[in-house]
mmCIF file of C-alpha atoms and ligand atoms in Angstrom:
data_model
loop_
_atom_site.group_PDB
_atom_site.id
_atom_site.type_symbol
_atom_site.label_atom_id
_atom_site.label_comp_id
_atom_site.label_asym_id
_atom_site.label_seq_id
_atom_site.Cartn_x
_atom_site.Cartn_y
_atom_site.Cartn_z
ATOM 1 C CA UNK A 27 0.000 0.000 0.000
ATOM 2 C CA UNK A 28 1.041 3.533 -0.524
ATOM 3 C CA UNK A 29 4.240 4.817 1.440
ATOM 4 C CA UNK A 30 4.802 8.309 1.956
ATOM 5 C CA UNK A 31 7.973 9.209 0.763
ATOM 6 C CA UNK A 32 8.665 12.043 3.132
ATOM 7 C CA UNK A 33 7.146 13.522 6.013
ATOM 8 C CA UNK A 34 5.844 16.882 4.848
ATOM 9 C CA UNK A 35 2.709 17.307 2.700
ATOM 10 C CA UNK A 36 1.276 20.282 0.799
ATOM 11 C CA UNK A 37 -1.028 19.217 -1.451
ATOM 12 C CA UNK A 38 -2.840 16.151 -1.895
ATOM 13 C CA UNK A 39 -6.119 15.075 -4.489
ATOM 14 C CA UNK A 40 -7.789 12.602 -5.772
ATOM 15 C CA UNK A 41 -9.247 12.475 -9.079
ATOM 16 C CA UNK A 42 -12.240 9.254 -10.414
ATOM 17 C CA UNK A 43 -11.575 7.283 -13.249
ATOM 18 C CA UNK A 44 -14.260 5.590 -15.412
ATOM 19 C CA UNK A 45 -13.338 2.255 -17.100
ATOM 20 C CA UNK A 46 -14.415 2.165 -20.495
ATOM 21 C CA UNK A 47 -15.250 5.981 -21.399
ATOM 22 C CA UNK A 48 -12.484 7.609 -23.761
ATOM 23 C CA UNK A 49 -14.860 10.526 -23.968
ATOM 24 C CA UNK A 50 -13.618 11.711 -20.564
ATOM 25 C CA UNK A 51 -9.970 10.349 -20.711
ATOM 26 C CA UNK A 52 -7.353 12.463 -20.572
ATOM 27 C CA UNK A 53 -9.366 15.159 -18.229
ATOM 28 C CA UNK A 54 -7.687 13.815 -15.230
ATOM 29 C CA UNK A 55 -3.785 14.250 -16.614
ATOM 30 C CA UNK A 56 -5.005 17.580 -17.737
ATOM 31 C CA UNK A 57 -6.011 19.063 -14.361
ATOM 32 C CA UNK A 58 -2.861 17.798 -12.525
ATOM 33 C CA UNK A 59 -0.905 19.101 -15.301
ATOM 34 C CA UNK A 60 -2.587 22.978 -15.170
ATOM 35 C CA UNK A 61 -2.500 22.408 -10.593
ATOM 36 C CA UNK A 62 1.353 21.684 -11.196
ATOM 37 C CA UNK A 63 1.898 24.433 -13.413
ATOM 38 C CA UNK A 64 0.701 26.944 -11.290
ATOM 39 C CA UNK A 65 2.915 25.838 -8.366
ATOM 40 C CA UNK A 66 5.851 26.846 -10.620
ATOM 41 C CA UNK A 67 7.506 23.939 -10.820
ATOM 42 C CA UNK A 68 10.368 23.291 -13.486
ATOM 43 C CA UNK A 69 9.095 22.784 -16.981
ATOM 44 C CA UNK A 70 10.337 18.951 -17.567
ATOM 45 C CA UNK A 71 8.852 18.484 -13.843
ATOM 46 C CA UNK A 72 5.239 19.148 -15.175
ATOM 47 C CA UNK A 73 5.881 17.445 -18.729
ATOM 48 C CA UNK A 74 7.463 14.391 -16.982
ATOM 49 C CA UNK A 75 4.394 14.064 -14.383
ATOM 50 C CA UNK A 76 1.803 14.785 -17.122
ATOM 51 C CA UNK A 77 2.862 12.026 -19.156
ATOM 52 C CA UNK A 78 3.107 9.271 -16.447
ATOM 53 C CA UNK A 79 -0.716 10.269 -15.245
ATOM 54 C CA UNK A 80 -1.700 10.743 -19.105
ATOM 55 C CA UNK A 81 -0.499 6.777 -19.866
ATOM 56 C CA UNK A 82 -2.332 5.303 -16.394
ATOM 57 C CA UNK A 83 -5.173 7.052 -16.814
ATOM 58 C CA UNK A 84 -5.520 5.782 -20.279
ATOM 59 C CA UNK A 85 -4.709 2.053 -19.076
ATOM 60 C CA UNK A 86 -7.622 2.820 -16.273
ATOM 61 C CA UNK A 87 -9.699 3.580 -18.745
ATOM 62 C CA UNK A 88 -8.697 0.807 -21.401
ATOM 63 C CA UNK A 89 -8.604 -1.654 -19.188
ATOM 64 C CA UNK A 90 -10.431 -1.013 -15.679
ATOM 65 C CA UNK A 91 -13.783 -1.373 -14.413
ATOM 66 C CA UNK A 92 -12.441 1.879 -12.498
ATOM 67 C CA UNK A 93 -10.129 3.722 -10.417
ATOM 68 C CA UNK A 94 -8.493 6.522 -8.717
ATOM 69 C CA UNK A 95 -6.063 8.594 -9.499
ATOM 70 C CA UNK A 96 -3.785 10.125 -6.769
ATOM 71 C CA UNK A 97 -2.052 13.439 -6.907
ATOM 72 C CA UNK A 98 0.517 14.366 -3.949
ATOM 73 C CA UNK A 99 2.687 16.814 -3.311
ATOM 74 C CA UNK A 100 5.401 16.433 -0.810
ATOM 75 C CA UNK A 101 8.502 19.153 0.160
ATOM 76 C CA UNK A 102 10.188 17.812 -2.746
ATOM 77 C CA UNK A 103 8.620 15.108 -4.900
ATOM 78 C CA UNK A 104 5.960 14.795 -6.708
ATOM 79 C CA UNK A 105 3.316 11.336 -5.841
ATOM 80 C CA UNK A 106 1.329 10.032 -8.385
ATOM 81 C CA UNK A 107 -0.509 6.917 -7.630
ATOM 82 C CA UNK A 108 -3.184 4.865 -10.056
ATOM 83 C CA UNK A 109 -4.977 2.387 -8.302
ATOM 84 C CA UNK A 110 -7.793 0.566 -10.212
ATOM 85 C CA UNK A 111 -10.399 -1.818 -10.007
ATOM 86 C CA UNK A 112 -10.269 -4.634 -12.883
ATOM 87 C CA UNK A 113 -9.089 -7.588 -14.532
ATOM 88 C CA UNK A 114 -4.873 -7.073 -12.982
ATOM 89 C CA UNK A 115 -2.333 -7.709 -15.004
ATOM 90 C CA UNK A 116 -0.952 -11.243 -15.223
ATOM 91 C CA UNK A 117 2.346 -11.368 -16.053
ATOM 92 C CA UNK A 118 3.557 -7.502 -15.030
ATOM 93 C CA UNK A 119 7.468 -8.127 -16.441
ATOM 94 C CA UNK A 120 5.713 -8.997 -19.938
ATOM 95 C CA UNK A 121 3.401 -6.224 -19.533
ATOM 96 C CA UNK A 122 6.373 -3.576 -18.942
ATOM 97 C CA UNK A 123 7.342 -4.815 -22.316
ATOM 98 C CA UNK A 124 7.674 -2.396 -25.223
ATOM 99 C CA UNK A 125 5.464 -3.157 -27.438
ATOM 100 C CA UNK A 126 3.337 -5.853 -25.425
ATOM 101 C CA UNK A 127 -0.362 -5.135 -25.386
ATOM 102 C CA UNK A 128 -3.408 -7.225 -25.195
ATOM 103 C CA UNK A 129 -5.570 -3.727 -26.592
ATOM 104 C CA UNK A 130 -9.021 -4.724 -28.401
ATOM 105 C CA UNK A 131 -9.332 -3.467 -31.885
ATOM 106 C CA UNK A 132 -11.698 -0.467 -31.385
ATOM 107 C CA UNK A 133 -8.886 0.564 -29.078
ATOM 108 C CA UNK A 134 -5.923 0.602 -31.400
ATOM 109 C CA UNK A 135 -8.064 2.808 -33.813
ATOM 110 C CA UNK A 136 -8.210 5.354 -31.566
ATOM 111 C CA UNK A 137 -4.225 5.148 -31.864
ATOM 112 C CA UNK A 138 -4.252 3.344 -28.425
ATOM 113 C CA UNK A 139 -2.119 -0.044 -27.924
ATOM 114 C CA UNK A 140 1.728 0.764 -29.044
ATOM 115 C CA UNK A 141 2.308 -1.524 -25.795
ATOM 116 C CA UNK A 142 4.420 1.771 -24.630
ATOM 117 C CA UNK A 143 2.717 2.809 -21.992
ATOM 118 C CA UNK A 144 4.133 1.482 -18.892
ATOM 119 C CA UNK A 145 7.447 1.485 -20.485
ATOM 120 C CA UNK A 146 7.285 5.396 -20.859
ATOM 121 C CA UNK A 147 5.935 5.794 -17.335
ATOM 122 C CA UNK A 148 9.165 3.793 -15.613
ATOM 123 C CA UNK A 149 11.455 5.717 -18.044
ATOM 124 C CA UNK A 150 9.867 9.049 -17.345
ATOM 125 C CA UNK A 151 9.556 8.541 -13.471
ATOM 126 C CA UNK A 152 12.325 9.163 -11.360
ATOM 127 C CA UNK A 153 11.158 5.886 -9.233
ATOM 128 C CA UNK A 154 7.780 3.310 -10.227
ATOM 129 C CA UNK A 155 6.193 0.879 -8.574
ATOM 130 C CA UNK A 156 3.852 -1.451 -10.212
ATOM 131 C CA UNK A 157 1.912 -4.634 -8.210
ATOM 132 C CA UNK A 158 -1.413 -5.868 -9.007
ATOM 133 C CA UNK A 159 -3.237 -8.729 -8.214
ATOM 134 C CA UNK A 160 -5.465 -10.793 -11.661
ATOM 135 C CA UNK A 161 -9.388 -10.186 -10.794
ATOM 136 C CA UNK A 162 -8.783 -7.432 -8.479
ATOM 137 C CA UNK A 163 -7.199 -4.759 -9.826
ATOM 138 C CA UNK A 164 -3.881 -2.528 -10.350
ATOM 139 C CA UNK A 165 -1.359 -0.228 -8.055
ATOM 140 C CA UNK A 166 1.219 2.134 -9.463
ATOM 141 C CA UNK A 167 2.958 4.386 -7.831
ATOM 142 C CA UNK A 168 5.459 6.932 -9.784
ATOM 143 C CA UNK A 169 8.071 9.263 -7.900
ATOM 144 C CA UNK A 170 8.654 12.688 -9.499
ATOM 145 C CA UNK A 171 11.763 14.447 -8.161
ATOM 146 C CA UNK A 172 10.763 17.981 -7.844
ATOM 147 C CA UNK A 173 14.519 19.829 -8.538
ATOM 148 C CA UNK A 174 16.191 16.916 -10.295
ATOM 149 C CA UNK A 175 16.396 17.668 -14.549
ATOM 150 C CA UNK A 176 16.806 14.477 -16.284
ATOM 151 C CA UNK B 9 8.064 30.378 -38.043
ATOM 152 C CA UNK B 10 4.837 30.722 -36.977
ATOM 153 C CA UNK B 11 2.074 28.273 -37.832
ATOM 154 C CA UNK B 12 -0.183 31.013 -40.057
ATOM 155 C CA UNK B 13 2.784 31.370 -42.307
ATOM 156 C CA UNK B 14 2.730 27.578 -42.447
ATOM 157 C CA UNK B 15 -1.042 27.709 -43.129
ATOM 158 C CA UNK B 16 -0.218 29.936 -45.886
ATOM 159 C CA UNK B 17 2.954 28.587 -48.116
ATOM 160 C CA UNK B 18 0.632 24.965 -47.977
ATOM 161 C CA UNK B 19 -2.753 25.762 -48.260
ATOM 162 C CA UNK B 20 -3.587 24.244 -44.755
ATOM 163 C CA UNK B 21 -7.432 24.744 -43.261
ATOM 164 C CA UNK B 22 -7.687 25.879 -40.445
ATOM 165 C CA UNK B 23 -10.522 24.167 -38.735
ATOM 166 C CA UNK B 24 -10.153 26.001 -35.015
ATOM 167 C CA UNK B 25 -8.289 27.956 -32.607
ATOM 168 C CA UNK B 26 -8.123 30.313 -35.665
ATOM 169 C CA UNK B 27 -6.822 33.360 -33.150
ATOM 170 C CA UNK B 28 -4.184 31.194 -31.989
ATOM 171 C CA UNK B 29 -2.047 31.163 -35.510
ATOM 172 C CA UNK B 30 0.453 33.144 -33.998
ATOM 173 C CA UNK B 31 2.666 30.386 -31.912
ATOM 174 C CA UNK B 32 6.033 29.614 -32.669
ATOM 175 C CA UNK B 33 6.779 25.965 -34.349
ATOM 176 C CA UNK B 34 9.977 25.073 -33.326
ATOM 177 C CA UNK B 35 9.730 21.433 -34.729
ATOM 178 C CA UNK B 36 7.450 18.868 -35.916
ATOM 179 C CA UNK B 37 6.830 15.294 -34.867
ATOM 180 C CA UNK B 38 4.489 12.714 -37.548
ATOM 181 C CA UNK B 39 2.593 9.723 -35.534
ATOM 182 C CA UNK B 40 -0.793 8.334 -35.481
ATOM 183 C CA UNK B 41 0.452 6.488 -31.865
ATOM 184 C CA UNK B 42 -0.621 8.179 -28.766
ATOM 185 C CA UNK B 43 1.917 6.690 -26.430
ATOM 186 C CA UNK B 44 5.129 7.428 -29.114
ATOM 187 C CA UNK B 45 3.575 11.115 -29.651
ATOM 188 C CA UNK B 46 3.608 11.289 -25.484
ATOM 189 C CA UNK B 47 7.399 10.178 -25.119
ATOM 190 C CA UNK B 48 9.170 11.333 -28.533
ATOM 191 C CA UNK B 49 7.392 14.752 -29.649
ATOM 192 C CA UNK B 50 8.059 18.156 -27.703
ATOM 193 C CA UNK B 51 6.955 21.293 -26.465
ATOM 194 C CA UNK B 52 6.126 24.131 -29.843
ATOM 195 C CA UNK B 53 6.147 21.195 -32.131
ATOM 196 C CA UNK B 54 3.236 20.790 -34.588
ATOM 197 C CA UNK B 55 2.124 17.249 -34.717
ATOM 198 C CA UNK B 56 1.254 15.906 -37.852
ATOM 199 C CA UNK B 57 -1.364 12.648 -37.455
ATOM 200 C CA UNK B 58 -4.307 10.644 -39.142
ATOM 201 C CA UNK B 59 -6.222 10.425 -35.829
ATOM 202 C CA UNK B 60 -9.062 12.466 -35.605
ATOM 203 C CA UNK B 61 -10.512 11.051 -32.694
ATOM 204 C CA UNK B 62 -10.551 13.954 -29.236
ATOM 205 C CA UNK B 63 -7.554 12.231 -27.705
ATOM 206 C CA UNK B 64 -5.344 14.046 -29.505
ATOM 207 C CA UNK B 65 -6.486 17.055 -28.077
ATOM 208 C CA UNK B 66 -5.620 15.645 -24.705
ATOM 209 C CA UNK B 67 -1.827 14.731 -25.963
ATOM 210 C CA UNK B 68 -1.345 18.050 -28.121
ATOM 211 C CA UNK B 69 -1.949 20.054 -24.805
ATOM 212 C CA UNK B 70 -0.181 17.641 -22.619
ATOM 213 C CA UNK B 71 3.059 18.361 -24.612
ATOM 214 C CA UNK B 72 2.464 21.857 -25.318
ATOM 215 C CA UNK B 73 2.343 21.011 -28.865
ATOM 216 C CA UNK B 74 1.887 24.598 -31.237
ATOM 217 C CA UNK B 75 -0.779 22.880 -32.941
ATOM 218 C CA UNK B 76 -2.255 20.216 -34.798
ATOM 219 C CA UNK B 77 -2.488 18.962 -39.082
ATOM 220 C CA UNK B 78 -4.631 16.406 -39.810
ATOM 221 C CA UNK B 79 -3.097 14.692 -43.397
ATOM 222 C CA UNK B 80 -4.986 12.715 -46.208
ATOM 223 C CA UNK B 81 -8.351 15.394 -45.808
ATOM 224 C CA UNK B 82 -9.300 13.938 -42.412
ATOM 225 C CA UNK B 83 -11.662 16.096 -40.460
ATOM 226 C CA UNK B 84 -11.455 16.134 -36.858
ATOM 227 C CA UNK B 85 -14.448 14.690 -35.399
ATOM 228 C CA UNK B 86 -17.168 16.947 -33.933
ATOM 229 C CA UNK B 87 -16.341 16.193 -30.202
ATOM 230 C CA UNK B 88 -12.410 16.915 -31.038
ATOM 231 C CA UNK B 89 -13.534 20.459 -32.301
ATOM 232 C CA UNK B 90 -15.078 21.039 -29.101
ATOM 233 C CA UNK B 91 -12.357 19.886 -26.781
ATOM 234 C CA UNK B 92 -9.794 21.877 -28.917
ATOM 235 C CA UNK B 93 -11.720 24.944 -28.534
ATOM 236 C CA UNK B 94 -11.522 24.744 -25.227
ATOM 237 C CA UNK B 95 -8.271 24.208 -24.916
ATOM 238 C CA UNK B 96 -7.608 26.703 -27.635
ATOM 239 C CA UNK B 97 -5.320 24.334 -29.643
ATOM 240 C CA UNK B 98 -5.046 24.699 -33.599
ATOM 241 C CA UNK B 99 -6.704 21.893 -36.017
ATOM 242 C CA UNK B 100 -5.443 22.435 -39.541
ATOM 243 C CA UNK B 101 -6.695 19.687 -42.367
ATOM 244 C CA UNK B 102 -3.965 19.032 -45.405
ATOM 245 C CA UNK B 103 -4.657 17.652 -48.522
ATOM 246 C CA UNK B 104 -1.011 15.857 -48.635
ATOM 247 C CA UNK B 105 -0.273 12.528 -47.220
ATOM 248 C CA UNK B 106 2.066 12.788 -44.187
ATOM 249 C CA UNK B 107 4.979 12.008 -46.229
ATOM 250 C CA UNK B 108 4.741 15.193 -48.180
ATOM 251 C CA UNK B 109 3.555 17.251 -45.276
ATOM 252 C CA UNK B 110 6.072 16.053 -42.703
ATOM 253 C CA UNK B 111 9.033 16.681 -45.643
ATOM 254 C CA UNK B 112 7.307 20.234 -46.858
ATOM 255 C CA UNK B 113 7.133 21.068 -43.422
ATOM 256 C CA UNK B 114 10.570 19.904 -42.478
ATOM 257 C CA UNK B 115 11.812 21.924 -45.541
ATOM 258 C CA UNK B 116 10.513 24.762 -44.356
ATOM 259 C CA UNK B 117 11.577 24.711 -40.950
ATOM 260 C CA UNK B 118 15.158 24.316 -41.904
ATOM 261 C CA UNK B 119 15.768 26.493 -45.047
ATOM 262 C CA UNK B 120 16.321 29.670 -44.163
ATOM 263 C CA UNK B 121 15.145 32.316 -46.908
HETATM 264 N N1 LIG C 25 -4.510 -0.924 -15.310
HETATM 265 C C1 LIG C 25 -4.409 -2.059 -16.020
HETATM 266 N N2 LIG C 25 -5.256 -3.109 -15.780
HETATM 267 C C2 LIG C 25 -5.146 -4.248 -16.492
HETATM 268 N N3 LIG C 25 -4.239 -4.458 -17.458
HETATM 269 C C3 LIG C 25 -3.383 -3.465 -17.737
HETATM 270 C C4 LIG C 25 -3.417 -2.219 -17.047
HETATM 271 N N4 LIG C 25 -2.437 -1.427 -17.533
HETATM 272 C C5 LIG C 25 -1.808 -2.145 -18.482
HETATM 273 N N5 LIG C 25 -2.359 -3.383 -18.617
HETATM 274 C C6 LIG C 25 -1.914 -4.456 -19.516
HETATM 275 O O1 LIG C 25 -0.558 -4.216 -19.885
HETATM 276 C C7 LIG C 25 -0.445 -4.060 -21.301
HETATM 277 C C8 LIG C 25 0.631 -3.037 -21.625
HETATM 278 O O2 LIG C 25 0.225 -1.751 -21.169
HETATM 279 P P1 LIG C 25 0.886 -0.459 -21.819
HETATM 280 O O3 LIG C 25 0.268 0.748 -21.246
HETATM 281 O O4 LIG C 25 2.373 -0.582 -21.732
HETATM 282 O O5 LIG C 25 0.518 -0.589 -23.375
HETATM 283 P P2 LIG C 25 -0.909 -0.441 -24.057
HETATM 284 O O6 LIG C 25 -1.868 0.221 -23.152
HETATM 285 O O7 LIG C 25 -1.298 -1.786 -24.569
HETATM 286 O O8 LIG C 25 -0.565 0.518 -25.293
HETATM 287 P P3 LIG C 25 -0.157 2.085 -25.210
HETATM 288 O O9 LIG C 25 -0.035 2.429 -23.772
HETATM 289 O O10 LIG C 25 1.137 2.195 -25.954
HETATM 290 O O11 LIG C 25 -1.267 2.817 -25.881
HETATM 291 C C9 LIG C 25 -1.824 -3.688 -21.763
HETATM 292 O O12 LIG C 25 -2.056 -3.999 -23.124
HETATM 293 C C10 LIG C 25 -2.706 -4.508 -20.810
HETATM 294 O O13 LIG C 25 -2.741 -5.855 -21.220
HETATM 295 MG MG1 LIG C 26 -1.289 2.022 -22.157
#
């Protein structure tokens, strides 16, 4: 379950994901990217945190029933958690993967399913955590360094 | 360069975010695959794609992309014309495939007149 990485906290939110609606996705990543950028935080700091929320709240919404997305803010890194509801993944090392993905047809078309996703998060993070457990549901945790340039 | 003198020298439409021509394009990045568009592409690039769907709306302001060029005549669909309103994000449509647009674009970017 979620650790905090240090003691002090300044901000901390919690945003719903849908499974299954693409109409909506993307809102979530949005809003944490615009709340970071006002705290005038380093450019690469926002960019870097916007794309690991952007790819879990796609895989919430590609592959959950539903979940939670977890914004925190601490003295000087950046918490984002994504804990879902859903299927789990299986086999997590082949899921890491580039270019593994088990995405449906409809979708790909939507330009979904590169199998990139959780690669790009663990590159992008400055520490990631994955666990999940099959018929339950998923747990990531990604580490943001708030003064480190990578 | 800016992206209205873009819109001009290739005969772009310009389906939204008309006022918003006026943003530097400081490189370009071609993909129809979100997650590759997410980790390669960067900040003032315009992105040239075949996905019309509102996602990209989503990624092009994620990355502060300058705008958007939608090859081979595809229209955005109605819902992405919404979303990019709102986020004030340029949708242009070309008539060129996005080998020609990505090496017209490429050519412009890097010839200096
Ligand atoms: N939250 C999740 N719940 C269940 N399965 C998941 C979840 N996230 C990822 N997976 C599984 O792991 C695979 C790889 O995920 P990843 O995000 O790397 O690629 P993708 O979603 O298939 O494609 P891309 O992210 O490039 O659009 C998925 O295809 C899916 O099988
Ligand atoms: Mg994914």
């Amino acid at each position: 379950m979620p650790t905090q990485e240090t003691d002090h906290i300044s901000y901390q939110r919690s945003f719903y994901v849908e499974g299954g609606n693409f109409n909506y996705a993307g809102t979530v990543s949005t809003s944490i990217k615009s709340i970071l950028k006002q705290m005038d935080l380093p450019n690469d700091v926002v960019r870097k945190s916007a794309l690991v929320s952007y790819e879990s709240e796609i895989n919430i919404v590609s592959y959950a029933r539903k979940g939670v997305i977890k914004l925190s803010i601490y003295s000087d890194i950046i918490q984002i958690e994504a804990i879902d509801e859903g299927p789990g993944i299986p086999n997590i090392e082949l899921a890491m993967q580039e270019g593994y993905s088990t995405a449906t047809q409809q979708i790909r078309e939507m330009g979904f399913g590169a199998g990139m996703g959780l690669y790009n998060i663990k590159s992008f993070s400055d520490k990631f955590d994955i666990s999940s457990e099959v018929g339950k549901g998923t747990y990531l945790k990604m580490i943001i360094n708030k003064f480190s340039s990578r | 360069m800016d992206i209205e003198t873009i819109v001009k020298k290739l005969n772009l439409k310009v389906r939204c975010a008309a006022a918003n021509l006026k943003k530097t394009v400081s490189g370009g990045y071609t993909g129809d695959l979100l997650s590759d568009v997410m980790a390669k592409s960067h900040e003032g690039d315009i992105w040239i794609t075949r996905q019309v769907h509102q996602n990209i709306v989503a990624v092009a302001s994620l990355k502060d992309h300058a705008g958007i060029i939608l090859v081979n005549s595809c229209e955005p669909a109605p819902d992405t014309l919404e979303r990019a309103i709102q986020e004030n994000i340029p949708i242009m449509v070309s008539e060129m495939n996005a080998f020609e647009l990505t090496g017209k674009i490429f050519h412009l970017l890097t010839t200096k007149d």
